PDB file of C-alpha atoms and ligand atoms in Angstrom:
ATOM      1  CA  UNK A   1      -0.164  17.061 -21.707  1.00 73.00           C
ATOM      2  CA  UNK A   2      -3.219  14.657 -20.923  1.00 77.00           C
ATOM      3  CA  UNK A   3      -4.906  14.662 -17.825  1.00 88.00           C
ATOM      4  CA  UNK A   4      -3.294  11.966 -16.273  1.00 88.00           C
ATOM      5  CA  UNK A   5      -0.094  12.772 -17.089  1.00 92.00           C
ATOM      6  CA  UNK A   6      -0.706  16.129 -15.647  1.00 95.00           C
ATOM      7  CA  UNK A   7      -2.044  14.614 -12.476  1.00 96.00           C
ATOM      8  CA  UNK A   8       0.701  12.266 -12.202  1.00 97.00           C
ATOM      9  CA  UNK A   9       3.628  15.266 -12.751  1.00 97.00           C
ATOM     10  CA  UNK A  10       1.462  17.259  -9.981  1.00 97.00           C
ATOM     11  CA  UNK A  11       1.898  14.540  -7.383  1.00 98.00           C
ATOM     12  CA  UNK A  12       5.116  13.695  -7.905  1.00 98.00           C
ATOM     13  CA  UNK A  13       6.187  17.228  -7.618  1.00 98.00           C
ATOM     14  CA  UNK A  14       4.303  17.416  -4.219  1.00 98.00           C
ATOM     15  CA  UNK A  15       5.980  14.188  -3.095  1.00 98.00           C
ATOM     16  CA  UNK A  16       9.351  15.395  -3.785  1.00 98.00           C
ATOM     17  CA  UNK A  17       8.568  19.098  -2.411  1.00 98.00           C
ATOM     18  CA  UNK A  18       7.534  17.863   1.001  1.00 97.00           C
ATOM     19  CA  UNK A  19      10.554  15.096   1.065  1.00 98.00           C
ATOM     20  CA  UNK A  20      12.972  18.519   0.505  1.00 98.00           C
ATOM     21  CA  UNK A  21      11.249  20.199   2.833  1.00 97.00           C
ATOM     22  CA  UNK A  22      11.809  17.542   5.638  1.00 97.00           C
ATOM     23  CA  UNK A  23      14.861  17.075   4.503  1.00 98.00           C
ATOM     24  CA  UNK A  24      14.150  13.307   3.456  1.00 97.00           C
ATOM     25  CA  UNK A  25      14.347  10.712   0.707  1.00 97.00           C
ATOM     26  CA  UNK A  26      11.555  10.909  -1.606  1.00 97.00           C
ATOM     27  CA  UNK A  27       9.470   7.947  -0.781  1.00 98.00           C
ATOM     28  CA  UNK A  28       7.952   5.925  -3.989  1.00 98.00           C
ATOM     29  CA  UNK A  29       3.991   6.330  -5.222  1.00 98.00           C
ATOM     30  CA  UNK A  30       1.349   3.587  -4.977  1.00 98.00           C
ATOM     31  CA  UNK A  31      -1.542   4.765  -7.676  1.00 98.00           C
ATOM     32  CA  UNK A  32      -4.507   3.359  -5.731  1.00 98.00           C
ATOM     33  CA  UNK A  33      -6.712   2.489  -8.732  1.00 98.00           C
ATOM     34  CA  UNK A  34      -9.558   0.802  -7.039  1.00 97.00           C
ATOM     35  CA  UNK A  35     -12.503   1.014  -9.200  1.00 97.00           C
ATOM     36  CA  UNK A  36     -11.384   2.504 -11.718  1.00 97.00           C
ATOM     37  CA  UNK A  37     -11.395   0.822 -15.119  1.00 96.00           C
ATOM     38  CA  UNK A  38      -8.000  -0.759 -16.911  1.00 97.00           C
ATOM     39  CA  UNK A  39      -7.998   1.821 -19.254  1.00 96.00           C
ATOM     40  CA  UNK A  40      -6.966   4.328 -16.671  1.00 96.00           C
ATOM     41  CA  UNK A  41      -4.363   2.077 -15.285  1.00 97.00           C
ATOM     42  CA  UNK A  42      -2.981   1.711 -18.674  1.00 97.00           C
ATOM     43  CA  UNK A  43      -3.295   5.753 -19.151  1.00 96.00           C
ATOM     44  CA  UNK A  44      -1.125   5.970 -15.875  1.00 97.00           C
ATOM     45  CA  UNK A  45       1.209   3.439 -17.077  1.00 97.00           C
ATOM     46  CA  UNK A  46       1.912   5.263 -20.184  1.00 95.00           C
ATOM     47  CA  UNK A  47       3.166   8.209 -18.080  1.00 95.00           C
ATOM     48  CA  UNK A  48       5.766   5.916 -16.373  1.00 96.00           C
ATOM     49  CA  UNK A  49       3.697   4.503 -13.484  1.00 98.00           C
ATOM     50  CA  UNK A  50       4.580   1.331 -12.227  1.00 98.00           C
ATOM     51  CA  UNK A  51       2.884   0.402  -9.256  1.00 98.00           C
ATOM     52  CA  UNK A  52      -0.677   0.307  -8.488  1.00 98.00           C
ATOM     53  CA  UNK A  53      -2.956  -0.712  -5.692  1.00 98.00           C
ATOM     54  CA  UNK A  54      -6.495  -2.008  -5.065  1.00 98.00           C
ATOM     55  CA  UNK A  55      -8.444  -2.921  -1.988  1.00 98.00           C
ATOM     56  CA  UNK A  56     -10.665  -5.813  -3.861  1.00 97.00           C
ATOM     57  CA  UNK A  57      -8.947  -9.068  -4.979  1.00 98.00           C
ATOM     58  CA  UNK A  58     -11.165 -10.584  -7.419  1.00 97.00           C
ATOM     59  CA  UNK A  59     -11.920  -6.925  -8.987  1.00 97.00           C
ATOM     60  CA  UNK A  60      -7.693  -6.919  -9.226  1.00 98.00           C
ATOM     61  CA  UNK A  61      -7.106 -10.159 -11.143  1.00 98.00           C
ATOM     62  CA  UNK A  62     -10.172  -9.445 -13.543  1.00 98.00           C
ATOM     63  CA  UNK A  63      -8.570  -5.744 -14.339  1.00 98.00           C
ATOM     64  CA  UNK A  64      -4.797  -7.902 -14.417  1.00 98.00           C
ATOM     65  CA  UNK A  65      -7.148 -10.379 -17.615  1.00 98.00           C
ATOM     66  CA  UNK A  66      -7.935  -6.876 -18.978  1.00 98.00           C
ATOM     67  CA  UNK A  67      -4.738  -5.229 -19.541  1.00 98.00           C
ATOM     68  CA  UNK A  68      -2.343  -6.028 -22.348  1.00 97.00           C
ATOM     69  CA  UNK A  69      -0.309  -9.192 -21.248  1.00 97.00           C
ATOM     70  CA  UNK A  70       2.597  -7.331 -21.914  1.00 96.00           C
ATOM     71  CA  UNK A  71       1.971  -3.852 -20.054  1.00 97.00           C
ATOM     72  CA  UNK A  72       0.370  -6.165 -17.246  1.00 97.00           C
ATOM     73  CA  UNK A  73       3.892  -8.004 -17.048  1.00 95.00           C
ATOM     74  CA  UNK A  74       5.975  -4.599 -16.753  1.00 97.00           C
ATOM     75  CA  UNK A  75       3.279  -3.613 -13.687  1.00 98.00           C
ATOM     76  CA  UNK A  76       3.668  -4.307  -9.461  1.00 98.00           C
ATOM     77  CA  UNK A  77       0.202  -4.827  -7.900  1.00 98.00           C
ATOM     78  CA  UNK A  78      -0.338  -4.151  -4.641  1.00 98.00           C
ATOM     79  CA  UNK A  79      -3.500  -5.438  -2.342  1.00 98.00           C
ATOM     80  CA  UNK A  80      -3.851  -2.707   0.126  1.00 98.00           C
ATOM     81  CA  UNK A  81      -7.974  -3.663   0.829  1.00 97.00           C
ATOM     82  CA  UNK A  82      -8.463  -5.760   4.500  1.00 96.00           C
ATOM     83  CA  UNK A  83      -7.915  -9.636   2.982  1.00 96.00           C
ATOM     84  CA  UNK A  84     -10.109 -12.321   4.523  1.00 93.00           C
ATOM     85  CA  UNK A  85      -8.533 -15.727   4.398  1.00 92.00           C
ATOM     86  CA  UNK A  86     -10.395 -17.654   1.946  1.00 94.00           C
ATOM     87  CA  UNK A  87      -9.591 -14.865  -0.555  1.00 97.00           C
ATOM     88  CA  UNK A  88      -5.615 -15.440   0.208  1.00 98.00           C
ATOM     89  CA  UNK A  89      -5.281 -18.124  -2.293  1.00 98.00           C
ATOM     90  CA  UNK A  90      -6.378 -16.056  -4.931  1.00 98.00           C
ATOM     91  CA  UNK A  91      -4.610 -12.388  -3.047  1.00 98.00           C
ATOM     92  CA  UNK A  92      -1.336 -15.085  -3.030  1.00 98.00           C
ATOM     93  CA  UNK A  93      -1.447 -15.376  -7.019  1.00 98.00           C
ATOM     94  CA  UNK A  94      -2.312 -11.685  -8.112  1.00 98.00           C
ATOM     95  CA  UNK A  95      -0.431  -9.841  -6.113  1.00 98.00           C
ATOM     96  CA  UNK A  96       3.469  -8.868  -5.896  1.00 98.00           C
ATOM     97  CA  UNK A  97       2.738  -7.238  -2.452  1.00 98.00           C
ATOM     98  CA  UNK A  98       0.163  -7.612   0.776  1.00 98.00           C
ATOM     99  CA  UNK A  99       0.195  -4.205   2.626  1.00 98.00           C
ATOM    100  CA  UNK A 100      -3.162  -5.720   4.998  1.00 98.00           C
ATOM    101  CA  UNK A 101      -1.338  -8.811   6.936  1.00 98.00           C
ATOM    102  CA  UNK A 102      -2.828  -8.045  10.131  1.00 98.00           C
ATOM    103  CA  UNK A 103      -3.093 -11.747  11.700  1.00 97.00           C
ATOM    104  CA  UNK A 104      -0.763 -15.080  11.959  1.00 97.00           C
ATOM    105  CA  UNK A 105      -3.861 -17.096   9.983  1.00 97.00           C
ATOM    106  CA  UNK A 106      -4.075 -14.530   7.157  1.00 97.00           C
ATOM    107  CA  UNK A 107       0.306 -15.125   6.599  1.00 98.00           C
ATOM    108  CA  UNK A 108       0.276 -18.583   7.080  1.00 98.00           C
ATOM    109  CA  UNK A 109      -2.411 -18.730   4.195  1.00 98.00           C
ATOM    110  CA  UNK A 110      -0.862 -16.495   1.809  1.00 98.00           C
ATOM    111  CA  UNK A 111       2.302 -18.641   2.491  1.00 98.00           C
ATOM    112  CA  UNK A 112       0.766 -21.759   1.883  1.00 98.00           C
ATOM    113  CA  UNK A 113      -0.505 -20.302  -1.425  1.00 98.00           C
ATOM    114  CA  UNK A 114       2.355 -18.634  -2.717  1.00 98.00           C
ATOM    115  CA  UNK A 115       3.924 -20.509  -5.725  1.00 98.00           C
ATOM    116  CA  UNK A 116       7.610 -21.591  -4.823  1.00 97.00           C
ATOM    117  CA  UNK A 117       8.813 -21.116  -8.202  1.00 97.00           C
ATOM    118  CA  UNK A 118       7.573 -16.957  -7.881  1.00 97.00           C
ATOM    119  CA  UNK A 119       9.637 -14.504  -6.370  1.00 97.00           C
ATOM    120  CA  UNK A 120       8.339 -14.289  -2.376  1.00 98.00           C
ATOM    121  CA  UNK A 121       5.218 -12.206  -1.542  1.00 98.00           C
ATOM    122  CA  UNK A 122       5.823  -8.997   0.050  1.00 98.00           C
ATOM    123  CA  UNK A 123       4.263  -8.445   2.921  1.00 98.00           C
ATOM    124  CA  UNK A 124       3.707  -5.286   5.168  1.00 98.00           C
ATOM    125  CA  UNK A 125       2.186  -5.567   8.672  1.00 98.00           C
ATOM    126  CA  UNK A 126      -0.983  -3.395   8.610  1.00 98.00           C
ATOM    127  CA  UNK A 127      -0.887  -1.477  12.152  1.00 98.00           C
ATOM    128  CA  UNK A 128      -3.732  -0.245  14.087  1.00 97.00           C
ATOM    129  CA  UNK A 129      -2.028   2.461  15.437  1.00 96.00           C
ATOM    130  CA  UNK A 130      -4.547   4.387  17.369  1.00 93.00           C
ATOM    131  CA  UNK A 131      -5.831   1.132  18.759  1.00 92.00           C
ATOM    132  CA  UNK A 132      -9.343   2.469  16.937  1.00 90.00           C
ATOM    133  CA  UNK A 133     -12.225  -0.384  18.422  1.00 90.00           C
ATOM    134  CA  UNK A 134     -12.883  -2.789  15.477  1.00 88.00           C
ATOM    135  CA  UNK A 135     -10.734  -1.600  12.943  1.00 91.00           C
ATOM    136  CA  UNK A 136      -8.884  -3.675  11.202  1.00 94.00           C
ATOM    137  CA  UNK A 137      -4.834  -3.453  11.802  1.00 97.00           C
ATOM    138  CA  UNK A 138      -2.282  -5.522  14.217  1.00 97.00           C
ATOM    139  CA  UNK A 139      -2.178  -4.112  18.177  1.00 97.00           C
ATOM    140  CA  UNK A 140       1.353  -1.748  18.214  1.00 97.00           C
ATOM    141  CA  UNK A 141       2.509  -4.120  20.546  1.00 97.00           C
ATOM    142  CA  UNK A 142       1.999  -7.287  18.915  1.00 97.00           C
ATOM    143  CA  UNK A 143       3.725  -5.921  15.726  1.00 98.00           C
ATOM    144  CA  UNK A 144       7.325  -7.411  16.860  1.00 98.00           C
ATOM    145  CA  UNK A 145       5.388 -11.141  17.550  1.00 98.00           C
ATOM    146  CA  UNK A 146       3.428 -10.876  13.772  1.00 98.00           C
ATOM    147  CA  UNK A 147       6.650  -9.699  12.392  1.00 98.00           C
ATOM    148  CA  UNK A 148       8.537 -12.645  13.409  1.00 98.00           C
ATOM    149  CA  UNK A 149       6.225 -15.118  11.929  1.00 98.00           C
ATOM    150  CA  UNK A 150       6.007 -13.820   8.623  1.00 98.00           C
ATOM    151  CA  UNK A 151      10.259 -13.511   8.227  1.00 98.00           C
ATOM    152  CA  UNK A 152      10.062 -17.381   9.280  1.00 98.00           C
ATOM    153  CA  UNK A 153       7.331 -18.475   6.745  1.00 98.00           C
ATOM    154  CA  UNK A 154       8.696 -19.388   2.973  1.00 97.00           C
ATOM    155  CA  UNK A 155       7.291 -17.713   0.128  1.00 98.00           C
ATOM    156  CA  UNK A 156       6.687 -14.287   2.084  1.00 98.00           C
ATOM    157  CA  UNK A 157       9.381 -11.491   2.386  1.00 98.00           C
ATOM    158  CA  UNK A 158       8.778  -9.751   5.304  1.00 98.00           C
ATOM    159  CA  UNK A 159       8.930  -5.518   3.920  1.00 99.00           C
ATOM    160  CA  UNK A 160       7.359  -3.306   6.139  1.00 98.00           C
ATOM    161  CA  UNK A 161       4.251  -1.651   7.664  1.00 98.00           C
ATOM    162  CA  UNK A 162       1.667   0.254   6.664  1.00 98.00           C
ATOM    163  CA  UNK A 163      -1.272   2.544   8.096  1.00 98.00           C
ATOM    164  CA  UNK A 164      -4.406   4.008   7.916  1.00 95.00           C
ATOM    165  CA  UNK A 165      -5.099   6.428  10.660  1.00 90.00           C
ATOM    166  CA  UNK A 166      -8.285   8.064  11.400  1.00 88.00           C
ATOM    167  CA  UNK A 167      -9.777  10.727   9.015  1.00 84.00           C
ATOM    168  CA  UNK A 168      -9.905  13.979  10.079  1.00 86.00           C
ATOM    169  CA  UNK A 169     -10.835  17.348   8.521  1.00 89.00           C
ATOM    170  CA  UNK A 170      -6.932  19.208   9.173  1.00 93.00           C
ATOM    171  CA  UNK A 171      -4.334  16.276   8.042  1.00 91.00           C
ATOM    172  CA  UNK A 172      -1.890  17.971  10.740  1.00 94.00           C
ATOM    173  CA  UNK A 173      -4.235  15.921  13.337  1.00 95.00           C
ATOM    174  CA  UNK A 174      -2.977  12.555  11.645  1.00 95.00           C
ATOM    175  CA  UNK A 175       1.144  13.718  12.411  1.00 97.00           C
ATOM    176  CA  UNK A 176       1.658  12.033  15.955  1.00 96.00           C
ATOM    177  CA  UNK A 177      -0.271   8.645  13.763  1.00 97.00           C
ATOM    178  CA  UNK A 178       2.386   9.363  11.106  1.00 97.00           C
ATOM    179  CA  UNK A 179       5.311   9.713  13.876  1.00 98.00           C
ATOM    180  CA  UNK A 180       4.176   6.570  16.206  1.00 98.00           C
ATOM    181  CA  UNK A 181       4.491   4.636  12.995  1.00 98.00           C
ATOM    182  CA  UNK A 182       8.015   5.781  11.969  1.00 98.00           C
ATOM    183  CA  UNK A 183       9.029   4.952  15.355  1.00 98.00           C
ATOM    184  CA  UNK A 184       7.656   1.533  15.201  1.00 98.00           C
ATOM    185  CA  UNK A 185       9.306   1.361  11.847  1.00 98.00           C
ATOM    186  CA  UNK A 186      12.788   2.011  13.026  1.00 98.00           C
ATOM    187  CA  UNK A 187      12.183  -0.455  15.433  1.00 98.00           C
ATOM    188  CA  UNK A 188      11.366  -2.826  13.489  1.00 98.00           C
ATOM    189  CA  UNK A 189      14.077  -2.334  10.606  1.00 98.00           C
ATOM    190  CA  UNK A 190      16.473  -2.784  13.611  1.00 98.00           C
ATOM    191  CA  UNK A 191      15.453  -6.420  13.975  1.00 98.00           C
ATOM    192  CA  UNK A 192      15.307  -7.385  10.145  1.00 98.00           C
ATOM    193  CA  UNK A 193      17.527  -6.032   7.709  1.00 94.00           C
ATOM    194  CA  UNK A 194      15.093  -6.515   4.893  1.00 97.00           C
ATOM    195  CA  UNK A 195      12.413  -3.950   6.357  1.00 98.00           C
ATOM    196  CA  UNK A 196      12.028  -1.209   4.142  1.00 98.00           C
ATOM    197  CA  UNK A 197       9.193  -0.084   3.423  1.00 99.00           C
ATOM    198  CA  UNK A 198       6.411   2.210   5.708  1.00 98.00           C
ATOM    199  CA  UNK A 199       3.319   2.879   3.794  1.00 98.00           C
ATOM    200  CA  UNK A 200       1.168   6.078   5.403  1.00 98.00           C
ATOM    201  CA  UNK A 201      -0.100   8.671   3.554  1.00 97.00           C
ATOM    202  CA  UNK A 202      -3.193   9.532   1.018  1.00 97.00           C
ATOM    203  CA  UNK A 203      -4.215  11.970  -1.479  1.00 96.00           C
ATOM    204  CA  UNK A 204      -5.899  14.582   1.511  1.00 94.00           C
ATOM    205  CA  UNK A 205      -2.672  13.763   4.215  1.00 96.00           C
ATOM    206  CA  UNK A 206       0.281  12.360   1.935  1.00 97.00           C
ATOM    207  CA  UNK A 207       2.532  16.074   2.835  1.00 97.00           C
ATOM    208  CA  UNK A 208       2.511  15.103   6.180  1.00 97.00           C
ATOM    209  CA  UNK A 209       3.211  11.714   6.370  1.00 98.00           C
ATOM    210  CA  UNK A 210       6.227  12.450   4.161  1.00 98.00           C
ATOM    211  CA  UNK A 211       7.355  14.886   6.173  1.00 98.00           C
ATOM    212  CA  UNK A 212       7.245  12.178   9.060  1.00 98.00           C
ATOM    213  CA  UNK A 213       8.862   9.477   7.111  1.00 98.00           C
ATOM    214  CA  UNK A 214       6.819   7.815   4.715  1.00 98.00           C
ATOM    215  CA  UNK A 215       8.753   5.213   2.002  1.00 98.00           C
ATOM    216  CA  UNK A 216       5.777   4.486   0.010  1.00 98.00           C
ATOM    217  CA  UNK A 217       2.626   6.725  -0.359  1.00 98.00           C
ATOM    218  CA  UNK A 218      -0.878   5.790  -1.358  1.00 98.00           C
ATOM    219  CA  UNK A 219      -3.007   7.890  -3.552  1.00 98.00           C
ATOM    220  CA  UNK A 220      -6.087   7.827  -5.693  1.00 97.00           C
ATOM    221  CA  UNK A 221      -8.116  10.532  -5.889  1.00 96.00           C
ATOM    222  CA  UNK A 222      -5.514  12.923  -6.757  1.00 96.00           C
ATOM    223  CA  UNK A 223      -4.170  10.755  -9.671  1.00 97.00           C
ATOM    224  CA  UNK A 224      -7.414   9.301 -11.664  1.00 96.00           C
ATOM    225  CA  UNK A 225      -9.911  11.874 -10.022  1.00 93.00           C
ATOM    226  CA  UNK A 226     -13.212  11.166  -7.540  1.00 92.00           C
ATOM    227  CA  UNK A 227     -13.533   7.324  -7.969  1.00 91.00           C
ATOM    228  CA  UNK A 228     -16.661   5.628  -9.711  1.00 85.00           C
ATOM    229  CA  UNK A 229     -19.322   4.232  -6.996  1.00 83.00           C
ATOM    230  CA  UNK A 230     -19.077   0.709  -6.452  1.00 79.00           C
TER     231      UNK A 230
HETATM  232  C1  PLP B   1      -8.609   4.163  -1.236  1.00 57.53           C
HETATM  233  C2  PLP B   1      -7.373   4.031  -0.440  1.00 57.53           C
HETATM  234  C3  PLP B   1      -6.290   4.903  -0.626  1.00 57.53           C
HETATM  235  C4  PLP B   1      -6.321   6.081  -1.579  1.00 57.53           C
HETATM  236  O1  PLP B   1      -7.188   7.077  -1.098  1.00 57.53           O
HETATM  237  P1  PLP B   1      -7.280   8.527  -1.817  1.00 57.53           P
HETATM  238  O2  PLP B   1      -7.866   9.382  -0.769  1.00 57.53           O
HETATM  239  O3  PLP B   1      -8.167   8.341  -3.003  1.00 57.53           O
HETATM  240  O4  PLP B   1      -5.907   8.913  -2.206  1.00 57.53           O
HETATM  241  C5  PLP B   1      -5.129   4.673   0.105  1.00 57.53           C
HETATM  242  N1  PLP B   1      -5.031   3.649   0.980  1.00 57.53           N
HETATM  243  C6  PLP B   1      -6.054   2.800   1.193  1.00 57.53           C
HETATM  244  C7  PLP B   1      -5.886   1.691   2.174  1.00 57.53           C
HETATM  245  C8  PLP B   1      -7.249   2.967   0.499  1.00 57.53           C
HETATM  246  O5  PLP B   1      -8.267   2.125   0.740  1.00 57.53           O
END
């Protein structure tokens, strides 16, 4: 079996270990592929990987130009990187899904820059959930206000939220992170039916944050290996 393939089987195995464990659904995997090359998105790909994720917009659509039009087509990108907003006209046209909406300004753009005759954008609310000092991420309690804008804006589908909470050495410190989201997630999904989606979890924490709910996990390192400098 080839490396990535090997990689891939590993994680998903984990994934769907630690949803048994908690006695959950097994959420669905994000390959974060952030700079690495095409060729190792296509090398996923070929092992049945469908979604991927970068943190860079214009590094995104050039790897998008590099792929086979074909294999490119079949693919769901995600932009999981903090979006500033004169790169959402650009974010609007790459990407199937924004996972770092953390403002009004930053939705309203995307909005304004989606094409009509495309499916909507999907769009997760990026929380700040230990209220860390200039990080980026929406307040907890402003997440119902944000929320509300994007279901009312055309060409955005209001999904979800996702995190990032603070690194630490043992990923057992990131659980009550992982459990104040879920909460906020039920919430949420209470108030609009099409919420589905709660993205939490990497390659050193993604166990945990299953085990606390996760839909959707993020992870790199584990799947292509350490990641080229930038
Ligand atoms: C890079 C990145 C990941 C993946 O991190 P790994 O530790 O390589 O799994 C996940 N989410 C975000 C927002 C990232 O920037």
């Amino acid at each position: 079996m080839p490396a990535p393939e090997r990689r891939l089987q590993d994680v998903l195995h984990r994934i769907d270990n630690a949803a048994a464990a908690a006695g959950r659904p097994a959420p669905a995997l994000l390959a974060v592929s952030k700079l690495q090359p095409a060729e190792a998105v296509a090398a996923l790909a070929a092992s049945g990987q469908r979604a991927f994720g970068e943190n860079y917009v214009q590094e995104a659509a050039a790897k998008r130009q590099a792929l086979d039009p074909a294999l490119d087509a079949a693919l769901e990108w995600h932009l999981i990187g903090h979006l500033q907003s004169n790169k959402a006209a650009l974010a609007a046209q790459v990407f199937d899904w924004v996972q770092s909406v953390d403002r009004p300004g930053v939705a309203e753009a995307l909005a304004r820059h989606r094409d009509p005759a495309r499916a909507p954008l999907n769009v997760l609310v990026q929380v700040n959930v230990e209220g860390e000092a200039g990080k980026a991420g929406c307040d907890p309690v402003d997440v119902p206000d944000l929320a509300g804008r994007i279901a009312a804006l055309p060409g955005l589908a209001l999904r979800g939220l996702m995190a990032i909470p603070v690194p630490h050495e043992d990923p057992e410190a990131r659980r009550p992170a992982f459990r104040a989201m879920r909460s906020l997630f039920d919430a949420l999904a209470a108030q609009h039916p099409g919420v589905d989606t709660l993205s939490m979890g990497m390659s050193d924490d993604f166990p945990v944050a299953v085990a606390e709910g996760a839909t959707l996990v993020r992870i790199g390192t584990a799947l292509f290996g350490a990641r080229p400098p930038r």
